[in-house]
Coordinates of C-alpha atoms and ligand atoms in Angstrom, one line a residue:
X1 CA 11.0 -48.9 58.3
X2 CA 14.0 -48.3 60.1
X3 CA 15.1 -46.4 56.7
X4 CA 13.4 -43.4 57.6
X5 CA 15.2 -42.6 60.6
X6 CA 18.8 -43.7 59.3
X7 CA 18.0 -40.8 56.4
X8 CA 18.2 -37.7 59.2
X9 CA 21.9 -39.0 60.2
X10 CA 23.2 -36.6 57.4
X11 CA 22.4 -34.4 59.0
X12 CA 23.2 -34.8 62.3
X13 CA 26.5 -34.5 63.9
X14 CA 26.8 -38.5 65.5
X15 CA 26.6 -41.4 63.2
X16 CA 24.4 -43.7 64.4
X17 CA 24.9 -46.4 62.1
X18 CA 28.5 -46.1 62.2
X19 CA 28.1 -47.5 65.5
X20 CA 25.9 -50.3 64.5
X21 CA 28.5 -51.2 62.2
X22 CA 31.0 -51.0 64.4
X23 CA 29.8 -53.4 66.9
X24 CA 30.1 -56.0 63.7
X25 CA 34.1 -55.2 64.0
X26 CA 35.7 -58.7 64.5
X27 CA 32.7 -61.0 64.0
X28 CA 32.9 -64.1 61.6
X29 CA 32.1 -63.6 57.5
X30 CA 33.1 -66.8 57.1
X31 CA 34.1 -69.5 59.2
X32 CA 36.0 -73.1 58.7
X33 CA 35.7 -72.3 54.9
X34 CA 37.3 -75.1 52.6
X35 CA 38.8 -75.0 49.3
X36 CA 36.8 -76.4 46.2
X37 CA 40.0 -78.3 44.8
X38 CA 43.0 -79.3 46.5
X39 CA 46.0 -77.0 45.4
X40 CA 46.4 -78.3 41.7
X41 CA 48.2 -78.1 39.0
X42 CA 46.0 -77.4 35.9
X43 CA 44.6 -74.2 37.8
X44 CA 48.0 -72.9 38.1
X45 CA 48.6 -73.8 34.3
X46 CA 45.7 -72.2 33.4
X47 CA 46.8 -68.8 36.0
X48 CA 49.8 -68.6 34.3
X49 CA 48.7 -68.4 30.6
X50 CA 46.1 -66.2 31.3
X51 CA 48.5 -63.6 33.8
X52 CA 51.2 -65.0 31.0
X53 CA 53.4 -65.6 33.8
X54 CA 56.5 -67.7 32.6
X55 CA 58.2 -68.2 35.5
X56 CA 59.6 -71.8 35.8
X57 CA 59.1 -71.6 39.6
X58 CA 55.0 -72.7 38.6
X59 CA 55.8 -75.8 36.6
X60 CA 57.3 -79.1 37.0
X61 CA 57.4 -82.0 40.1
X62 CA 58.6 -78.9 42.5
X63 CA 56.0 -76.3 41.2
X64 CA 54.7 -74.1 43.9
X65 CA 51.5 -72.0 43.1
X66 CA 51.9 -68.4 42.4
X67 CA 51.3 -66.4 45.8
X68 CA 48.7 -64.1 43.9
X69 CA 46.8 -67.0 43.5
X70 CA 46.1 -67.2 47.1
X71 CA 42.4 -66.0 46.9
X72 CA 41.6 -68.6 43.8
X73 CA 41.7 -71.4 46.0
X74 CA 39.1 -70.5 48.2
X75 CA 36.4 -69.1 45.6
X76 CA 33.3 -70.6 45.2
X77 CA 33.2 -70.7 41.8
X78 CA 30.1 -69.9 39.5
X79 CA 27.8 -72.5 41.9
X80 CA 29.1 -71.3 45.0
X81 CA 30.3 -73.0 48.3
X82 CA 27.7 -75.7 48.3
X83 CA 29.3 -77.2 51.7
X84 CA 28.0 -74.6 54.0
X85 CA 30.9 -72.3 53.5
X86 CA 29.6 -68.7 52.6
X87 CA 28.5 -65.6 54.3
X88 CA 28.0 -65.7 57.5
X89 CA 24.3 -64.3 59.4
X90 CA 26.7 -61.6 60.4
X91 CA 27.9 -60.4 57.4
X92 CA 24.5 -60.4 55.9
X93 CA 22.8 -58.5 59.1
X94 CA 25.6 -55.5 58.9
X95 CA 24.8 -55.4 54.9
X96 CA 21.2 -55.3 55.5
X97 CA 21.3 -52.5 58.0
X98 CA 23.6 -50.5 54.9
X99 CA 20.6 -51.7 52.3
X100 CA 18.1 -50.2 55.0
X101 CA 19.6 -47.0 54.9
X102 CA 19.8 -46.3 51.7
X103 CA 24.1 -47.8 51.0
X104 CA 22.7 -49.8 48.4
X105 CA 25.7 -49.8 45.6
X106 CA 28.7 -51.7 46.2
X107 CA 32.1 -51.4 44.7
X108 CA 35.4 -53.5 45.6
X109 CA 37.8 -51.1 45.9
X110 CA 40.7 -52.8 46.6
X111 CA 42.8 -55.7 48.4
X112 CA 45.8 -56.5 49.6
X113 CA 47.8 -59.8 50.8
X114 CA 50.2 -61.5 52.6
X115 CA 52.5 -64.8 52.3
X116 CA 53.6 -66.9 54.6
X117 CA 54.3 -70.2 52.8
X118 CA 54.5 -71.1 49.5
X119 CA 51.0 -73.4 48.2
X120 CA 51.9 -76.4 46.4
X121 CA 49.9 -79.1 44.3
X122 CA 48.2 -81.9 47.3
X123 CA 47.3 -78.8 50.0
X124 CA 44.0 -78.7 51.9
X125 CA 42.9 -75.4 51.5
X126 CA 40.8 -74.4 54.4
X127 CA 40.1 -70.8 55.5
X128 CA 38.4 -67.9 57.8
X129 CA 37.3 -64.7 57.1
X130 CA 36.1 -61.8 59.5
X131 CA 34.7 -58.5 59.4
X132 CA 38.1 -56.5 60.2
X133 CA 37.4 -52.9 60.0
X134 CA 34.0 -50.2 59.3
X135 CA 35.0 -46.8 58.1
X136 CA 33.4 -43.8 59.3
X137 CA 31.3 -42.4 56.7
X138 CA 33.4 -41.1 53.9
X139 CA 32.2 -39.0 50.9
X140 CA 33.6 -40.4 47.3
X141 CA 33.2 -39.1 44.3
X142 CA 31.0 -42.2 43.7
X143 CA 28.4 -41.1 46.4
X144 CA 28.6 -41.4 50.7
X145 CA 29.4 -44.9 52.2
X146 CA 31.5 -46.8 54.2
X147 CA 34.4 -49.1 53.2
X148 CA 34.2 -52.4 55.0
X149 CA 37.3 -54.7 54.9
X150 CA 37.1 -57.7 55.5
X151 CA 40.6 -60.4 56.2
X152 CA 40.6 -64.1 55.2
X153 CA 43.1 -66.4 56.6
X154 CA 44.4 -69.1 54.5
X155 CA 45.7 -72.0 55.7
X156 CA 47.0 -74.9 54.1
X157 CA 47.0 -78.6 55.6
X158 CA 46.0 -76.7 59.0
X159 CA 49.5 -74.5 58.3
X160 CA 48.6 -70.4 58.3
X161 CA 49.7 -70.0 54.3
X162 CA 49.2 -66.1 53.7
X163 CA 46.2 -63.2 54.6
X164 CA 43.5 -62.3 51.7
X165 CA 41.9 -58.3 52.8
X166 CA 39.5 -57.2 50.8
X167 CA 38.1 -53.9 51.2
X168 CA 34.5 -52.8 49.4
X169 CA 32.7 -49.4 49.7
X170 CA 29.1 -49.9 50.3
X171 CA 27.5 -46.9 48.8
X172 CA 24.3 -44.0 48.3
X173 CA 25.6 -43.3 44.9
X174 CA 26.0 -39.4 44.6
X175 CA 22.5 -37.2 43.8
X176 CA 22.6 -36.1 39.7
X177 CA 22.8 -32.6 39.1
X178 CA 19.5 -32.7 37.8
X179 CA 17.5 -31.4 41.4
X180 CA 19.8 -28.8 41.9
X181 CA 21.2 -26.9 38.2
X182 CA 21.1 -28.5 34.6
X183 CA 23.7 -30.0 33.7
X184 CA 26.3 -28.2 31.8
X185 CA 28.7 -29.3 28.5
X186 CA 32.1 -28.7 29.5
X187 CA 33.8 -25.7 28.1
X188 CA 36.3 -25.7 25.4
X189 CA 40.1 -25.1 26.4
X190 CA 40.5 -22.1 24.6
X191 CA 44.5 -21.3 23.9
X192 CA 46.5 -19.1 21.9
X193 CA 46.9 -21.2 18.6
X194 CA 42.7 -21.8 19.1
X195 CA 41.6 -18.2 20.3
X196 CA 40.5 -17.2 16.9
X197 CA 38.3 -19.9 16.2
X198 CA 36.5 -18.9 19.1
X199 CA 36.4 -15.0 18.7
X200 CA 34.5 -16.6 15.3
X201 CA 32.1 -18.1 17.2
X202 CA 31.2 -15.6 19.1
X203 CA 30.5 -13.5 16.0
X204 CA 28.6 -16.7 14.5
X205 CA 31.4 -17.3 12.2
X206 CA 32.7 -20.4 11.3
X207 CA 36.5 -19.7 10.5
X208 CA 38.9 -22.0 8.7
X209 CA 42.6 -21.7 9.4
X210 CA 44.2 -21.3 5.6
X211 CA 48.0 -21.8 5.3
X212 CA 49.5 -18.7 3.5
X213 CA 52.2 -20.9 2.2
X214 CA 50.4 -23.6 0.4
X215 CA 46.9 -22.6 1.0
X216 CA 46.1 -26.1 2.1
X217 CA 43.0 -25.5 5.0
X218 CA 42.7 -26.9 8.2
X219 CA 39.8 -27.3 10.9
X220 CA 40.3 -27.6 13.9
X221 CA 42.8 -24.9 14.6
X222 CA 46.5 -26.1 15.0
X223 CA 49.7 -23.8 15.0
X224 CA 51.2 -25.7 12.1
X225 CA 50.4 -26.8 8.2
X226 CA 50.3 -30.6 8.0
X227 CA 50.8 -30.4 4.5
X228 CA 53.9 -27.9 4.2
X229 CA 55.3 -27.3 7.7
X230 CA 54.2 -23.7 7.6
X231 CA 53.6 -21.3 10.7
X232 CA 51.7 -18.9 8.6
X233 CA 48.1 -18.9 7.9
X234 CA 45.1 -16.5 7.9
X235 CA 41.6 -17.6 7.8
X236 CA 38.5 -18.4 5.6
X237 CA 34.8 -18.2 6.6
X238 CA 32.9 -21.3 6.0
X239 CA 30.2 -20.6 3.9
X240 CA 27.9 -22.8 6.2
X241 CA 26.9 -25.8 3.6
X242 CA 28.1 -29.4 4.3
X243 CA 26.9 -32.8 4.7
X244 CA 27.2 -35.4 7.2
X245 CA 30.3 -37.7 6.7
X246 CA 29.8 -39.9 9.2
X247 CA 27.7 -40.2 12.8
X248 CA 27.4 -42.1 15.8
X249 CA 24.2 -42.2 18.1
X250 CA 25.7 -41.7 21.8
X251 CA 23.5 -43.9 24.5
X252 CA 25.7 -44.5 27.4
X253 CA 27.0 -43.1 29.3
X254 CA 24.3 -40.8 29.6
X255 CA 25.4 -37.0 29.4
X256 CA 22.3 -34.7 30.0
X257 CA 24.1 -31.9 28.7
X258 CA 24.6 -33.2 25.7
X259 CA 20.9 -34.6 25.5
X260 CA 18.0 -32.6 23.3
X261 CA 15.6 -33.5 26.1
X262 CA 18.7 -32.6 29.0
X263 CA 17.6 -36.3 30.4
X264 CA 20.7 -38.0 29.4
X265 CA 18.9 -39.8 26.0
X266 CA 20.4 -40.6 22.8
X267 CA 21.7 -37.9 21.0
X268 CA 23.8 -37.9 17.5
X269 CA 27.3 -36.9 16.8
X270 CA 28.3 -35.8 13.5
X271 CA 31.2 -35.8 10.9
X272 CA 30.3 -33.0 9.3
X273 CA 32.4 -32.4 5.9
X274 CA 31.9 -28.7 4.7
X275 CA 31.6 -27.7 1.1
X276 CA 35.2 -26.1 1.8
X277 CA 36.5 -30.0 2.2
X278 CA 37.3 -30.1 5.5
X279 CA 35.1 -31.7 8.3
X280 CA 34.2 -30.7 11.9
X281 CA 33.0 -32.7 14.9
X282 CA 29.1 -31.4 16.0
X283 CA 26.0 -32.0 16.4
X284 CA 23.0 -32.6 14.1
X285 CA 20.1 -30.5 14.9
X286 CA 16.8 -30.5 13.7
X287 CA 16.3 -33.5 13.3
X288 CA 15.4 -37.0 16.0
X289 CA 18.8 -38.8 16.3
X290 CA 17.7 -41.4 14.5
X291 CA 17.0 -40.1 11.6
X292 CA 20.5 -38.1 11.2
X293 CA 22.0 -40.0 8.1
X294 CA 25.4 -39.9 6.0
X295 CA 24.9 -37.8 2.7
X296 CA 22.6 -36.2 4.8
X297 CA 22.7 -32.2 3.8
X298 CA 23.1 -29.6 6.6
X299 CA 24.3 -26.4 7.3
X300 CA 25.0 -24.1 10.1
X301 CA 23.6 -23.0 13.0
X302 CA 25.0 -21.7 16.2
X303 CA 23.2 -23.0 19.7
X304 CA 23.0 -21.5 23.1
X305 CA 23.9 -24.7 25.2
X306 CA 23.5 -22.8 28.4
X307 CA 24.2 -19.1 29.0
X308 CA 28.3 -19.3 28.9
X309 CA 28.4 -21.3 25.9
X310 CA 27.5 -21.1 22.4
X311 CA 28.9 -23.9 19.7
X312 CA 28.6 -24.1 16.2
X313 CA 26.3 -27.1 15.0
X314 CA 24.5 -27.9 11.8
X315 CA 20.5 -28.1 11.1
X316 CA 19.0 -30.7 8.9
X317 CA 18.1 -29.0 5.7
X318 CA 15.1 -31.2 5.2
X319 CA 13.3 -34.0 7.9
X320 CA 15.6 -36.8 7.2
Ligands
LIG401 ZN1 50.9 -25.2 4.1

């Protein structure tokens, strides 16, 4: 409802809802919060094998807590704060209004405390947390939102023990490129001990590096023979038989590019071992990825991925 007007703010010079939001600056997240468990010693046991923090300062009659463990004693735990402790009608409201316009993601970005006495086993853990600050609306590579930060204060047996912020960017996760272009591979990083690998390619050749010393081959292109130490070498042309050494089916993430139906499905990726013994990274076409198999005889193609780039790949001899 209210959705449909929040949309024009992009384009608008004023930020409505940034003011909304605003207006939530200092109100109560959480109030008169209490700690599940008295500070205790088997959580700090169990803190410190799984940070593996040896410090003798944690164990023994004297043991204080570890200060980084400030924000464990006032979770809720898998069931939650069942004591009425929780968000506040507040908090909720201001992340309704970002739902309604379309902020839906959420991602914690980071946090950031502050000690002022130590915690030890037998303290009361009670605690406060308010809505500290609203961004304006920032652009991330993640998609436009606005990082709300939040401060908790801690306090022990009624004593002010240390200051928990937590700062989250609530999100419209970025547009895919789909609307606008296709989606593009990346392009290869074409040097000087590489070049001529390429310059192949363009002609539709597939060229092996040979080493002139010990005529041991090698694909891909490197400056040096692994076998002999030699900086010498001149090439072969692959005769464009193999078979498929090995394969993986890629399903997430999902790269469009990469995709026979430029969605972003399942696609294969090939070890492709040539008849000339070595093997090349590529992609089996022809053929549904699921049917790509090892043993599996291909040979080579070249494919237009989009009007920069042409790679070499290998075509099912038969339907798998
Ligand atoms: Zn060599």
């Amino acid at each position: 409802m209210s959705g449909a007007g929040i949309e024009t703010f992009g384009n608008s010079e004023r930020d409505d809802l940034y003011a909304q939001l605003r207006a939530y600056e200092g109100r109560a997240a959480a109030t008169a919060g209490r700690g599940k468990d008295l500070v205790n010693q088997p959580m700090i046991r169990h803190w410190c094998e799984a940070m593996g923090d040896t410090s003798p300062a944690y164990r023994g009659p004297d043991a204080v807590a570890p200060p980084a463990m400030l924000q464990a004693w006032t979770m809720g735990g898998l069931s939650g704060h069942t004591d009425g402790t929780g968000r506040s009608a507040a908090y909720d409201e201001m992340f309704a209004l970002l739902d309604g316009a379309g902020y839906t993601s959420v991602v914690a970005t980071d946090c950031e405390q502050e000690y002022l006495r130590p915690l030890r086993p037998g303290d009361r853990i009670t605690f406060d947390t308010v809505i500290e600050s609203v961004s304006p609306r920032k652009t991330t590579k993640l998609g436009t939102g606005y990082f709300v930060t939040t401060r908790t204060d801690v306090h022990a047996d009624g004593e002010r023990a240390g200051t928990h912020r937590f700062r989250i960017l609530k999100y419209r996760p970025a547009q895919r490129k789909k609307d606008s272009e296709p989606a593009r591979r990346p392009r290869p990083v074409i040097n000087r001990d590489n070049a001529g690998f390429w310059a192949g390619v363009a002609e539709h050749r597939l060229l092996i590096q040979r080493c002139t010393d010990c005529a041991t081959l090698r694909l891909p292109w490197m400056p040096g023979c692994n076998a002999c130490g030699g900086a010498e070498w001149d090439t072969v042309e692959a005769g464009g038989e193999g078979t498929v050494f090995s394969h993986v089916v890629m399903h997430h993430p999902a790269f469009p590019a990469f995709a026979p139906d430029g969605e972003g499905g399942p696609y294969a990726v090939a070890l492709v071992e040539l008849a000339e013994g070595v093997r090349i990274v590529s992609n089996v076409i022809g053929v549904p990825y699921d049917k790509v198999r090892v043993g599996m005889p291909v040979h080579l193609d070249f494919l237009r991925t989009d009007p920069d780039l042409e790679l070499p790949v290998f075509r099912a001899s038969e339907g798998g």
